[in-house]
Coordinates of C-alpha atoms in Angstrom, one line a residue:
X27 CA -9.7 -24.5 -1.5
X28 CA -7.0 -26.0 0.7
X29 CA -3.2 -25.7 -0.5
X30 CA -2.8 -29.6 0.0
X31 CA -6.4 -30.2 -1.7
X32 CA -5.5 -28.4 -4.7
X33 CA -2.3 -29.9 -5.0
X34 CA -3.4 -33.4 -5.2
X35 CA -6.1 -32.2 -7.7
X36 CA -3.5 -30.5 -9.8
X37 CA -1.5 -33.9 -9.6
X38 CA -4.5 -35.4 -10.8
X39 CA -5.1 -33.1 -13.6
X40 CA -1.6 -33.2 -14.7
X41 CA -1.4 -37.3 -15.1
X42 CA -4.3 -37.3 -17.4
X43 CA -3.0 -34.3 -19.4
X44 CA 0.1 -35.8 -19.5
X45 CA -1.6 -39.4 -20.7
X46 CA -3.8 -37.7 -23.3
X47 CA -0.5 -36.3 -24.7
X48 CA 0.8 -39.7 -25.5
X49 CA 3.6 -39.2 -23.7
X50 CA 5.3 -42.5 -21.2
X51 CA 7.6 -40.3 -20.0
X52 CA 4.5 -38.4 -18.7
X53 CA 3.7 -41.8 -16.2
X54 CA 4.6 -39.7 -13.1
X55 CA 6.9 -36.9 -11.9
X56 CA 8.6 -35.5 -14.8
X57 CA 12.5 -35.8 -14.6
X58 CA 14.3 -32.8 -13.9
X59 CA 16.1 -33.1 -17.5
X60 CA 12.6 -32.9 -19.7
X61 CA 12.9 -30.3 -20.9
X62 CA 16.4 -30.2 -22.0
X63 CA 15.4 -33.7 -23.7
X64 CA 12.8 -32.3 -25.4
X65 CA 14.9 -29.7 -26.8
X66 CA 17.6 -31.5 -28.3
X67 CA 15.2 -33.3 -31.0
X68 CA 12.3 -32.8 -33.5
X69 CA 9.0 -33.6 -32.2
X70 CA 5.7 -32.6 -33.9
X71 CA 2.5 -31.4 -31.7
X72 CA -0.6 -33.0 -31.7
X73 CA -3.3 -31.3 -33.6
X74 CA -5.6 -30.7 -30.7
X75 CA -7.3 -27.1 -29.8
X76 CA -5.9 -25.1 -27.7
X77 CA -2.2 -26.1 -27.3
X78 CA 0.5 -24.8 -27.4
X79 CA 3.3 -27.2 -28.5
X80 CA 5.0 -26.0 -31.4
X81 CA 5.6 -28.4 -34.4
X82 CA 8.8 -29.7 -35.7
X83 CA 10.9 -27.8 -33.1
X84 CA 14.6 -28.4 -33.6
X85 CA 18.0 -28.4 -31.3
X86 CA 19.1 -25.1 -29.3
X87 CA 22.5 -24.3 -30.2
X88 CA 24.4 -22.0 -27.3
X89 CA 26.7 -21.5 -24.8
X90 CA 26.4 -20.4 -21.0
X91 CA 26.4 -16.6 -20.6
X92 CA 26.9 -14.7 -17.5
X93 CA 24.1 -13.5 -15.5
X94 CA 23.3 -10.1 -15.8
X95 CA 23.8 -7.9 -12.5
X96 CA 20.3 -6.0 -12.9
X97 CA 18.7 -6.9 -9.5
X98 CA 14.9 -7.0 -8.9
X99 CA 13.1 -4.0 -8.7
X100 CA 11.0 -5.2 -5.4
X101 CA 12.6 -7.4 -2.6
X102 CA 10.8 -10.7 -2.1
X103 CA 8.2 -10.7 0.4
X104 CA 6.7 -7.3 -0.5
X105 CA 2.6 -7.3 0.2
X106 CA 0.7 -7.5 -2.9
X107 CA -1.4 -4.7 -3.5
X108 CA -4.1 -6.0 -4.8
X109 CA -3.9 -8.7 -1.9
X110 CA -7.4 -8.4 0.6
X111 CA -4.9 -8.3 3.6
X112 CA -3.5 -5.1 2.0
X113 CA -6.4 -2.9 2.0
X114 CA -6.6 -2.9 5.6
X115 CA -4.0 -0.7 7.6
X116 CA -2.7 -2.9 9.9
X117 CA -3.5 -1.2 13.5
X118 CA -0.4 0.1 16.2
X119 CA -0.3 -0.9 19.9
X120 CA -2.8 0.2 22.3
X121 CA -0.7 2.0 24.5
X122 CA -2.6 0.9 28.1
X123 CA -0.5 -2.0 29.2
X124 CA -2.3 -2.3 32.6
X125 CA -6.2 -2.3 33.6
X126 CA -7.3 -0.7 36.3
X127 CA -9.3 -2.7 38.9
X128 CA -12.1 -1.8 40.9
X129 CA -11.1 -1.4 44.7
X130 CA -11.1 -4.8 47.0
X131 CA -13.7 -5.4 49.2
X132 CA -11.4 -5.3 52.6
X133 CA -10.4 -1.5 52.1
X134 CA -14.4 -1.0 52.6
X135 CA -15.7 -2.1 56.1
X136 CA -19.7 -2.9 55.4
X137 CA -19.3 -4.6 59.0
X138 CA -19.1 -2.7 62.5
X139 CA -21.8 0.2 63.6
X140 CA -25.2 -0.6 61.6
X141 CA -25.3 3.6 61.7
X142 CA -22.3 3.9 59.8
X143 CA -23.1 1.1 57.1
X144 CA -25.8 2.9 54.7
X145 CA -22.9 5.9 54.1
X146 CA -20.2 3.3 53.9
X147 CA -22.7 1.1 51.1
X148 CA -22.9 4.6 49.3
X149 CA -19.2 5.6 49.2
X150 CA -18.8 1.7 47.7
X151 CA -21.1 2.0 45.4
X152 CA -19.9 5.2 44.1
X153 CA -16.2 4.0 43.7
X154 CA -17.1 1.2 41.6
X155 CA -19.6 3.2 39.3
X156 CA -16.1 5.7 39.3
X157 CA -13.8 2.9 38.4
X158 CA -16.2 1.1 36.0
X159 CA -16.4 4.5 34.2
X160 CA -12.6 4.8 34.1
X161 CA -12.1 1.4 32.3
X162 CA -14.6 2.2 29.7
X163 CA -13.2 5.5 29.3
X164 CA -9.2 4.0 28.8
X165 CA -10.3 1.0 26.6
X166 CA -12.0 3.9 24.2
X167 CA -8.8 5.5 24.1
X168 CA -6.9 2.3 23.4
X169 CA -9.4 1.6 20.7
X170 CA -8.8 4.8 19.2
X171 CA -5.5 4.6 19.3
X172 CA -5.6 1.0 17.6
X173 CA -7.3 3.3 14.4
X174 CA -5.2 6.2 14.9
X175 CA -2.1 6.3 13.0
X176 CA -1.2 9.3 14.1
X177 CA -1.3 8.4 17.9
X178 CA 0.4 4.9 17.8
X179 CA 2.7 5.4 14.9
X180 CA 3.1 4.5 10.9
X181 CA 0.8 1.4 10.7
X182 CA 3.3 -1.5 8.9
X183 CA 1.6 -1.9 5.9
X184 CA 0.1 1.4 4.6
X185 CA -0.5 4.9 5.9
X186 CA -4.5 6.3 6.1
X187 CA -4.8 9.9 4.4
X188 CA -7.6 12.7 5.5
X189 CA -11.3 10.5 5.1
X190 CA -12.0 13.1 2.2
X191 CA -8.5 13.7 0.4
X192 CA -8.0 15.4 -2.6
X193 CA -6.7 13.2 -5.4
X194 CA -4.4 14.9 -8.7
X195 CA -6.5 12.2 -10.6
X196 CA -9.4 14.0 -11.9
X197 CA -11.4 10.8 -13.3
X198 CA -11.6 9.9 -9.5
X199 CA -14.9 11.6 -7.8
X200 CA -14.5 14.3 -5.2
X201 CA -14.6 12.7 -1.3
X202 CA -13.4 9.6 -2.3
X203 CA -11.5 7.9 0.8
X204 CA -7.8 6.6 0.0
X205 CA -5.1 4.8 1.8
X206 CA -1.3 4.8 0.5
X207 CA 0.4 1.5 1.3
X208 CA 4.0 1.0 1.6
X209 CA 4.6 0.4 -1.9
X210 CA 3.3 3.6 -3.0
X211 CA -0.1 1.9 -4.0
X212 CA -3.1 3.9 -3.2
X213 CA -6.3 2.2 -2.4
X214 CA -9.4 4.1 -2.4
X215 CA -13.2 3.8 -2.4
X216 CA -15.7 6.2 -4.0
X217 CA -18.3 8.0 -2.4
X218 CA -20.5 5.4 -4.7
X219 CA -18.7 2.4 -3.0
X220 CA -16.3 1.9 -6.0
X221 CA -13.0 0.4 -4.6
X222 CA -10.1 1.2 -6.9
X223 CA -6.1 0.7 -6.9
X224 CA -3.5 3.3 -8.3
X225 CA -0.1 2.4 -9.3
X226 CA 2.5 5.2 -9.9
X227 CA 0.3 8.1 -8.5
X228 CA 1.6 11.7 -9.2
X229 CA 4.3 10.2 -11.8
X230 CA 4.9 12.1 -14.5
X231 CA 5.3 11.0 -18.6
X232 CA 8.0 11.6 -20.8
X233 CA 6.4 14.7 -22.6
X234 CA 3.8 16.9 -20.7
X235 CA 0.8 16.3 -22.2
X236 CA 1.4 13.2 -23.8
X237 CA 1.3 9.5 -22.2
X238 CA 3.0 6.7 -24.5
X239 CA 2.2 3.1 -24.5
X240 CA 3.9 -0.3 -26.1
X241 CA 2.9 -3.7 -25.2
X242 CA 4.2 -7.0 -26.5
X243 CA 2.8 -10.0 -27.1
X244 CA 3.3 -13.6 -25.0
X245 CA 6.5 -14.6 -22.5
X246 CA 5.6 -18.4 -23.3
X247 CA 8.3 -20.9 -21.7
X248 CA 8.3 -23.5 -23.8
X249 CA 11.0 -26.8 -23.1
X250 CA 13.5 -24.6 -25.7
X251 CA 12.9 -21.3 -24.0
X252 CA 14.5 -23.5 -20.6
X253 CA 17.0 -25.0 -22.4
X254 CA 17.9 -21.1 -23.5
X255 CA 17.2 -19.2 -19.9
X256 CA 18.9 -22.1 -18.0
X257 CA 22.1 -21.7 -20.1
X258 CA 21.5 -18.3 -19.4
X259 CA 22.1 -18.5 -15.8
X260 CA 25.3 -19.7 -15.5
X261 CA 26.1 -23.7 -15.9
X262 CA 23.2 -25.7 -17.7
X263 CA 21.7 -27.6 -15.0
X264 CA 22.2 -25.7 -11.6
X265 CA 18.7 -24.8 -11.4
X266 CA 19.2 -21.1 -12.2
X267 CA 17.2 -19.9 -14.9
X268 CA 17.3 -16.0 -16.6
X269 CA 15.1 -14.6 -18.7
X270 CA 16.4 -10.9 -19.1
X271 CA 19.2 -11.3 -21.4
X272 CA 16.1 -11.8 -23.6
X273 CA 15.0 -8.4 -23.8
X274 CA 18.5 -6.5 -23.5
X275 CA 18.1 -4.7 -26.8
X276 CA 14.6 -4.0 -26.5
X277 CA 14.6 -3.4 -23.1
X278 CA 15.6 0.6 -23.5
X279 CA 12.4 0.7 -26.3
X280 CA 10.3 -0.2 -23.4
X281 CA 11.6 1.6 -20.6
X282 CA 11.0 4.6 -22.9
X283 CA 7.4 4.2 -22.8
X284 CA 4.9 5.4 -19.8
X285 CA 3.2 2.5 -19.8
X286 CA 4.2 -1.3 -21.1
X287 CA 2.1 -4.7 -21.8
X288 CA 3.5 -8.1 -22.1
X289 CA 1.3 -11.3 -21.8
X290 CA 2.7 -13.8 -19.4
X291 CA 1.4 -16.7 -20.6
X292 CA 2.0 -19.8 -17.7
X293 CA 1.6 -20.4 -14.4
X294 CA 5.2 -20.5 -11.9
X295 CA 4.2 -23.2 -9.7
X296 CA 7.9 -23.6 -8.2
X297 CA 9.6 -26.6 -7.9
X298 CA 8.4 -28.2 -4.6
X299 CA 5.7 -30.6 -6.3
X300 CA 6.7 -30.4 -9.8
X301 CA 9.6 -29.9 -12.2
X302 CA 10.1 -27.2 -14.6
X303 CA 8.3 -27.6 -18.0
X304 CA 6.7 -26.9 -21.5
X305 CA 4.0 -28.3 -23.3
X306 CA 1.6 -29.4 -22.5
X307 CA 1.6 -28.6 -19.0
X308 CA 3.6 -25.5 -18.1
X309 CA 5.4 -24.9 -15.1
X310 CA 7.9 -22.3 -15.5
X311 CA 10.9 -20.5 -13.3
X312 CA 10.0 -17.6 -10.8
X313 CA 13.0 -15.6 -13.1
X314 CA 10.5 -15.3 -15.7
X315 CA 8.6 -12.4 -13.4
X316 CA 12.0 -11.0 -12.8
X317 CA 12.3 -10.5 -16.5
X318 CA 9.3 -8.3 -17.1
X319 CA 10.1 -6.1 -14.0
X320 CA 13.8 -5.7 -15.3
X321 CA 12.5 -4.6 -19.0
X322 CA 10.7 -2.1 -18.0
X323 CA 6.7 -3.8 -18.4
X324 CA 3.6 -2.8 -16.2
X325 CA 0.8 -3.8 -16.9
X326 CA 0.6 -7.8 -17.2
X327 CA -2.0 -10.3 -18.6
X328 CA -2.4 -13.6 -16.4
X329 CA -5.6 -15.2 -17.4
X330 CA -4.7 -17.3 -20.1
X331 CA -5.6 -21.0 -21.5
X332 CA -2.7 -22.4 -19.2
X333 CA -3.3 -20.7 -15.9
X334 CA -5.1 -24.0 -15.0
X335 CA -2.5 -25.8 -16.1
X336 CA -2.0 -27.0 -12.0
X337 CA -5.4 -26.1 -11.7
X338 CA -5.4 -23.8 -8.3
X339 CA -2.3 -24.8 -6.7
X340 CA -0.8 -23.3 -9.7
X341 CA -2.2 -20.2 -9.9
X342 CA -1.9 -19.7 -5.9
X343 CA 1.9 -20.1 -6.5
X344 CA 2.2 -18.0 -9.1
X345 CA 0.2 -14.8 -7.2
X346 CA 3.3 -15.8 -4.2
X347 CA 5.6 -14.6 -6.8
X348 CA 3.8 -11.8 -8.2
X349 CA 3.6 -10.1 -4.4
X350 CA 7.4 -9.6 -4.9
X351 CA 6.7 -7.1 -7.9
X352 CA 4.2 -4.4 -6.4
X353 CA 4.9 -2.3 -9.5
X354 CA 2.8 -4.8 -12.0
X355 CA -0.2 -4.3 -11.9
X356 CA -1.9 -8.1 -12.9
X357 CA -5.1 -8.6 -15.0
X358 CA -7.3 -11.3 -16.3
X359 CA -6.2 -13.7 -12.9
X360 CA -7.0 -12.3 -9.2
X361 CA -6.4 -14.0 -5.9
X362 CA -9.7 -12.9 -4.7
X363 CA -13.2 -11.8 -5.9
X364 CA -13.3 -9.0 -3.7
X365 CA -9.8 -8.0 -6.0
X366 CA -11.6 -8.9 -9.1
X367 CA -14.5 -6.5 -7.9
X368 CA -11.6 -3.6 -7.8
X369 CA -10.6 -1.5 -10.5
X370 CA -7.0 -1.3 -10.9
X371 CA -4.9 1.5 -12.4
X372 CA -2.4 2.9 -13.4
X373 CA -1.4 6.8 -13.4
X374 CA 1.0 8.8 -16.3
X375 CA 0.8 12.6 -16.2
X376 CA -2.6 12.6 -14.3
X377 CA -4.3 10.0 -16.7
X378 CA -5.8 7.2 -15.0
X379 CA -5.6 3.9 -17.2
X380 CA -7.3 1.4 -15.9
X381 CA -6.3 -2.6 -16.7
X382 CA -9.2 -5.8 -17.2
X383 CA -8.3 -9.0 -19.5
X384 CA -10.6 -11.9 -20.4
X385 CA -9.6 -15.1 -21.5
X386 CA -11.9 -17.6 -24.1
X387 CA -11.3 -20.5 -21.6
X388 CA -9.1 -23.3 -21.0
X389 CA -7.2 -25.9 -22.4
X390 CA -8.9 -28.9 -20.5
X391 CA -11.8 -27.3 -18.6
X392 CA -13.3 -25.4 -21.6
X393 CA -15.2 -22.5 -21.1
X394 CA -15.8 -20.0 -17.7
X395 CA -18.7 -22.0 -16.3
X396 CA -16.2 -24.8 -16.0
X397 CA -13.6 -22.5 -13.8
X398 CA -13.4 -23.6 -9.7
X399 CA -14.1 -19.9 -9.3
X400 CA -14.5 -16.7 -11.8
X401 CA -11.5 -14.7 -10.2
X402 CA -8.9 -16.8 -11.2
X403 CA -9.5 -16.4 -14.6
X404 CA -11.7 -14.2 -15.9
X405 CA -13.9 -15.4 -18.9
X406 CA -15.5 -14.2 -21.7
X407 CA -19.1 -13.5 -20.0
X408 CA -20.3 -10.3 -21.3
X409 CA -22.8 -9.6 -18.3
X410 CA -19.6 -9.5 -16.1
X411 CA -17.7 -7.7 -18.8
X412 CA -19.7 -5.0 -19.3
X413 CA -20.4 -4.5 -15.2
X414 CA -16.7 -4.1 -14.8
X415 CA -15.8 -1.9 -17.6
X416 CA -18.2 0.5 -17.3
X417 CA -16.9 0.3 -13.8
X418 CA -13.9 1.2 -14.7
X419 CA -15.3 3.9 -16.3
X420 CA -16.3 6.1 -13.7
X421 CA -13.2 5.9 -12.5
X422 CA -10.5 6.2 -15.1
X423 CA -9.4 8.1 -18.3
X424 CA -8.7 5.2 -20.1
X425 CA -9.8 1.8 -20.3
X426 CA -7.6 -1.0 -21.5
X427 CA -8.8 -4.7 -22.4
X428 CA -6.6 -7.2 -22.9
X429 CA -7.9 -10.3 -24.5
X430 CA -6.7 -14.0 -25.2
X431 CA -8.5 -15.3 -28.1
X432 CA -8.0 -16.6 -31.8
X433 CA -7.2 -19.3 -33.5
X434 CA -4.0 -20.3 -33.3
X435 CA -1.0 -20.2 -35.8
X436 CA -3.7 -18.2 -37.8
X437 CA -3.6 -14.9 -38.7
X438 CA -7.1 -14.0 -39.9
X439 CA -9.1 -12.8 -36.9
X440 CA -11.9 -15.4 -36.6
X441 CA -15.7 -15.0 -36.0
X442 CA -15.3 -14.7 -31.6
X443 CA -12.9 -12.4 -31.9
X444 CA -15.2 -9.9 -34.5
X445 CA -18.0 -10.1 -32.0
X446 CA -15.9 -9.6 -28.7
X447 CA -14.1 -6.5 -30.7
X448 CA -17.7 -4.8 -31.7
X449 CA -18.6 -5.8 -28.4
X450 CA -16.0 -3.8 -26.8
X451 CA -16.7 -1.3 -29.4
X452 CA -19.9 -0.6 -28.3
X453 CA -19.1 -0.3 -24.6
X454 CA -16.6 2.3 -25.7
X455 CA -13.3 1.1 -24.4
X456 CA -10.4 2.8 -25.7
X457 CA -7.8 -0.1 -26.9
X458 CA -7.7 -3.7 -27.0
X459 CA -4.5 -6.2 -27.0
X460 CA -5.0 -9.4 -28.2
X461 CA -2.9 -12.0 -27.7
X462 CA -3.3 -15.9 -27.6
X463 CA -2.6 -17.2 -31.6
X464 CA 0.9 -17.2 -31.3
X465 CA 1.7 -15.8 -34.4
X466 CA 1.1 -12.0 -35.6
X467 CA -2.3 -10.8 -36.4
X468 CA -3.5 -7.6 -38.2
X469 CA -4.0 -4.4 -36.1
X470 CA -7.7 -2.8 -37.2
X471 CA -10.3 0.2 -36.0
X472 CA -13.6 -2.2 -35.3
X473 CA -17.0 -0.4 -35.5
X474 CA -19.5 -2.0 -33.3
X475 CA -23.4 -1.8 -33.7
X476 CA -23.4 1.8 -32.0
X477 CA -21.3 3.3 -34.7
X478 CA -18.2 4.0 -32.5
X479 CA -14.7 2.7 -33.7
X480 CA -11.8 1.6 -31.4
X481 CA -8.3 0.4 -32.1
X482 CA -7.5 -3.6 -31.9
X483 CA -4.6 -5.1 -31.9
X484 CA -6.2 -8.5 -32.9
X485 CA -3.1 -10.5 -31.9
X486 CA 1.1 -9.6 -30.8
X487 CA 2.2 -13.0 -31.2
X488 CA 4.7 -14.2 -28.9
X489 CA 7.7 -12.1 -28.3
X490 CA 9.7 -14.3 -26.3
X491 CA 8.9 -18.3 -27.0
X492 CA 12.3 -19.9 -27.9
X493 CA 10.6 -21.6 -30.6
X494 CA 12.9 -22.3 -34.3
X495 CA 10.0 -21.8 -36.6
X496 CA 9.9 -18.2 -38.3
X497 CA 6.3 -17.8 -38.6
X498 CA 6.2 -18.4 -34.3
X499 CA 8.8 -15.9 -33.4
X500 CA 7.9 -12.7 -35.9
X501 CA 6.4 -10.7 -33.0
X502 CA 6.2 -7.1 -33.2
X503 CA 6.4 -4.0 -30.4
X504 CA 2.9 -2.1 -30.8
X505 CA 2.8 1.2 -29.9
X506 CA 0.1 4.4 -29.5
X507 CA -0.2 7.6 -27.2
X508 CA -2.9 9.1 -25.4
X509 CA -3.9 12.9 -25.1
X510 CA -6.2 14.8 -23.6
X511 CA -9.1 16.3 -25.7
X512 CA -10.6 19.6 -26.1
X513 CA -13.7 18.7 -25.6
X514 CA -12.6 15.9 -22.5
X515 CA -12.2 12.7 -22.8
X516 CA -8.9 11.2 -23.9
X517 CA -8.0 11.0 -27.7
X518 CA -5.9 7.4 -28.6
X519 CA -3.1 8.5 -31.6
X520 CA 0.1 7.3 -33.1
X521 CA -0.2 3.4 -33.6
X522 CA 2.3 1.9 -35.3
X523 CA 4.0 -1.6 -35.5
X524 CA 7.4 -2.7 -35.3
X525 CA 8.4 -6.2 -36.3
X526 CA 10.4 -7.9 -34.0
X527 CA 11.8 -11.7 -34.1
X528 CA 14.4 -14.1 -31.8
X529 CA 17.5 -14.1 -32.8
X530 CA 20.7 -16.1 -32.6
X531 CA 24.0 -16.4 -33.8
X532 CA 24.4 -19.1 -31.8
X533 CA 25.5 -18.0 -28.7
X534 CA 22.6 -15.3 -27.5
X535 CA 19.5 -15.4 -27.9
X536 CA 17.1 -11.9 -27.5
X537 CA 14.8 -10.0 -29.0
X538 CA 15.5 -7.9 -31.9
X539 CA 13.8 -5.2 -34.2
X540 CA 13.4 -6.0 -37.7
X541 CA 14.3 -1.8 -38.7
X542 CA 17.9 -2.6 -36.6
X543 CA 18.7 -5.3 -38.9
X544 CA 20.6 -5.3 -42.2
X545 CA 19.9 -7.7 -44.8
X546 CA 23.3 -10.1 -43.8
X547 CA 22.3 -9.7 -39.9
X548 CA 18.8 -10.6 -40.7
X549 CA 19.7 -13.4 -42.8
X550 CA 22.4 -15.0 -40.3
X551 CA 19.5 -15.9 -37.6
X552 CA 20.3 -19.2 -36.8
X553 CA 16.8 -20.0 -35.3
X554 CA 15.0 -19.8 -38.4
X555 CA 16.6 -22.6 -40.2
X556 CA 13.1 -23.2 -42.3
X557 CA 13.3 -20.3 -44.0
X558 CA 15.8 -19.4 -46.8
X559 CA 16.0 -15.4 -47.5
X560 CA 14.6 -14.1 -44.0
X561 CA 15.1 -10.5 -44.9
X562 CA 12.7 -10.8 -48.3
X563 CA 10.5 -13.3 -46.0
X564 CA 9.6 -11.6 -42.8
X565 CA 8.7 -8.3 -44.7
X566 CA 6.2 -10.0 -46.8
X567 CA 4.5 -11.8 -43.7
X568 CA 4.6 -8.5 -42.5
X569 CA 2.7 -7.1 -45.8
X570 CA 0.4 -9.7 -46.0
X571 CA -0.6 -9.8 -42.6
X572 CA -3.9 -7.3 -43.0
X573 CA -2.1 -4.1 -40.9
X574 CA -4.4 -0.8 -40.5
X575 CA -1.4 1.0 -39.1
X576 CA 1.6 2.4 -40.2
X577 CA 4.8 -0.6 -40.0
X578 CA 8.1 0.4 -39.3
X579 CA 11.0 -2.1 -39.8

């Protein structure tokens, strides 16, 4: 679908939302100051399914602080690669500048002594069949050299290894056929016609033997969270937003681990057609990807109920921003089908973990057979499900499914999300991280018809949401490892939970661990003005919330 067309269909979509939400301002183009507006009062949410406004949301109280000097980890304009245009080694010069000719007529008299002419007919003949045979002969060398990267040079965009190489990944069949691009990314095919992508090939884990994992639950830009990442940025206003001050004293927590999961809940579809904003329609900063490549996160849930949120010129945006970080790898949304068709990984000590999300549906267009496309977001249909994760399977050590699902602001796990976790169950993939509910759900081993019993983390809540009501912002950090078994496979070990909430003292707001606090610190958390005792309060959430799994705070 065309840029322009999806544009004005996004325009479209985002009137009616916007008119359904009972909101005038909403008429047309949002002013650049919504979101600050919407901040500085109480409003309550509608009670419709599916959103995610949050009710009763009061002031944001802080100053301007000064923007951190962390750079990005990828320069803008890197190739994506998962991109179609990426797979493809772009081909050198040809290296014959000049085609030879066959020889003119006048330097072969056919005129003159009839005797003479049958020779002189032959000798003519015989130069051109000579020529002709030349030019075929050069432009196969100049083909060849086209494929060749070893005759014209280092192709710009990846470099082609041996047609059967090697690979340290032992899930990956013998005489598969790889290519390395320039961001380290291999892309390979199997023997069975498999195509598979592997981020941070060869790279080691913390401990020999031993590959850790922590994932978080949603980066969800509400109207506060701008209010908090503009101040961030330097003066409130300037169009600067940053979103990294949010995770400084997590951030080391999560560089620590091998492998990291956040949840990025909406769409960045820039500022060119539409302003910055929260509920119900998101449109949030490019900064917010900067954020998860600065704290240390890799793998990255995209298909959510708010990728449609500008319908396709939304999500098209958003996939020009994730090209600048090489290092995600991005499930659940894919710019292509021929991407959603590949299986991509990620490598720790010579474990292959390979990535797939699914998402209930959307906000406004309901469920998957209502998408423009099934790459974009990927849906809960379990005939596609099961094709890709078994898949994955004959690729990779480890299988990881992310899925968006649950009732929100409710922490029982409802009936969808018991049949999607025995489903998973049965097709024997090793962990599952929910997120969606916005608020902390139990962590539980689900048997599934066959017997076998995986680990689910039924919902992580939002980690980052600027939100000022207690029960929103009690996130957690989950974490496992992964080990290799006698007996092969790949043994899952270790989970455990650590309670996490926003804090403020009025200035700052991050991220901070519930086992860092004292009772005083825990208590002087300015957004959680509708709770009296925090520290007595957020451990008996925590109690009551169903874990399986040990709980550290």
């Amino acid at each position: 679908m065309g840029e322009s067309k999806s544009r004005d269909e996004a325009r479209a979509r985002l009137e009616a939302r916007r008119a359904r939400s009972g909101s005038a301002d909403y008429a047309g183009r949002a002013s650049t100051s919504a979101h600050r507006a919407a901040s500085q009062g109480s409003s309550s949410r509608p009670a419709s399914a599916g959103s995610q406004g949050a009710p009763s949301r009061s002031a944001v109280s802080g100053s301007a602080n000064p923007r951190s000097a962390a750079s990005r980890s990828a320069a803008p304009g890197t190739a994506n690669p998962r991109s179609a245009a990426s797979r493809t080694a772009n081909s050198g010069s040809a290296g014959i500048s000049v085609r030879p000719t066959a020889p003119e007529r006048s330097s072969l008299s056919l005129s003159g002594d009839r005797r003479k002419g049958p020779n002189m007919r032959l000798i003519a003949l015989i130069a051109i069949v000579l020529a002709l045979a030349l030019v075929v002969f050069l432009a196969v060398r100049a083909c060849s050299s086209d494929s060749d990267p070893n005759e014209s040079g280092e192709p710009a965009n990846s470099q082609v290894l041996p047609e059967t190489s090697t690979n340290p990944s032992a899930s990956i069949p013998e005489g598969s056929v790889e290519a390395v691009d320039a961001n380290g990314v291999v892309h390979g095919t199997t023997p069975d016609g498999v195509k598979y992508t592997v981020v941070g090939r060869g790279e080691s884990s913390a401990q020999a033997g031993k590959v850790t994992l922590i994932a978080a639950g949603d980066q969800l830009a509400t109207d506060d969270l701008l209010t908090i990442t503009d101040a961030n940025a330097g003066s409130v206003g300037d169009g600067e937003y940053d979103f990294r001050p949010l995770y400084k004293e997590v951030k080391p927590l999560i560089q620590a681990a091998d492998i990291a999961f956040v949840n990025q809940e909406t769409v960045m579809a820039g500022e060119e057609e539409y302003d910055y904003s929260g509920w119900p329609s998101f449109n949030t900063p490019d900064a917010a990807a900067e954020a998860l490549s600065y704290a240390g996160f890799d793998l990255v849930n995209f298909g959510t109920n708010h990728t449609y949120d500008y319908y396709t010129y939304g999500v098209e945006q958003s996939f020009k921003v994730w090209e600048q970080y090489p290092e995600l790898v991005i499930g659940g949304s894919y710019p292509t089908q021929e991407d959603r068709d590949t299986v991509h990984m990620i490598e720790r000590d010579g474990m292959t973990f390979a990535f797939l999300a699914y998402c209930y549906g959307d906000n406004y267009l309901g469920s998957y057979e209502n998408f423009p496309n099934q790459y974009y977001v990927c849906g809960f249909d379990k005939t596609a499900m099961e094709t890709e994760i078994k898949r994955a399977q004959t690729v990779a050590d480890v299988v990881i499914v992310a899925m968006h699902w649950g009732t929100e602001y409710v922490v029982e796990p409802n009936d969808q999300q018991i049949e999607y976790a025995k489903f998973l169950a049965d097709l024997d993939v090793d962990l599952v991280l929910g997120t969606h509910a916005h608020i902390m759900q139990p962590t539980k081993y689900v048997t599934g018809d066959s017997g076998n019993a995986i680990p689910v983390v039924f919902g992580l809540s939002d980690f980052v949401s600027g939100w000022t009501k207690t029960n929103y912002i009690l996130s957690g950090l989950f974490t496992c490892e992964f080990t290799r078994a006698e007996g092969g496979g790949v043994d899952v070990s270790g989970l455990t939970w650590y309670p996490t909430i926003e804090w403020s003292d009025g200035n700052e707001t991050y991220v901070r661990l519930l086992k860092d606090m004292d009772e005083e610190t825990t208590n002087a958390n300015t957004r959680t003005l509708d709770v009296e005792d925090d520290y007595t309060y957020l451990r008996d959430f925590v109690n009551a919330s169903g874990m399986e799994i040990p709980v550290v705070m």
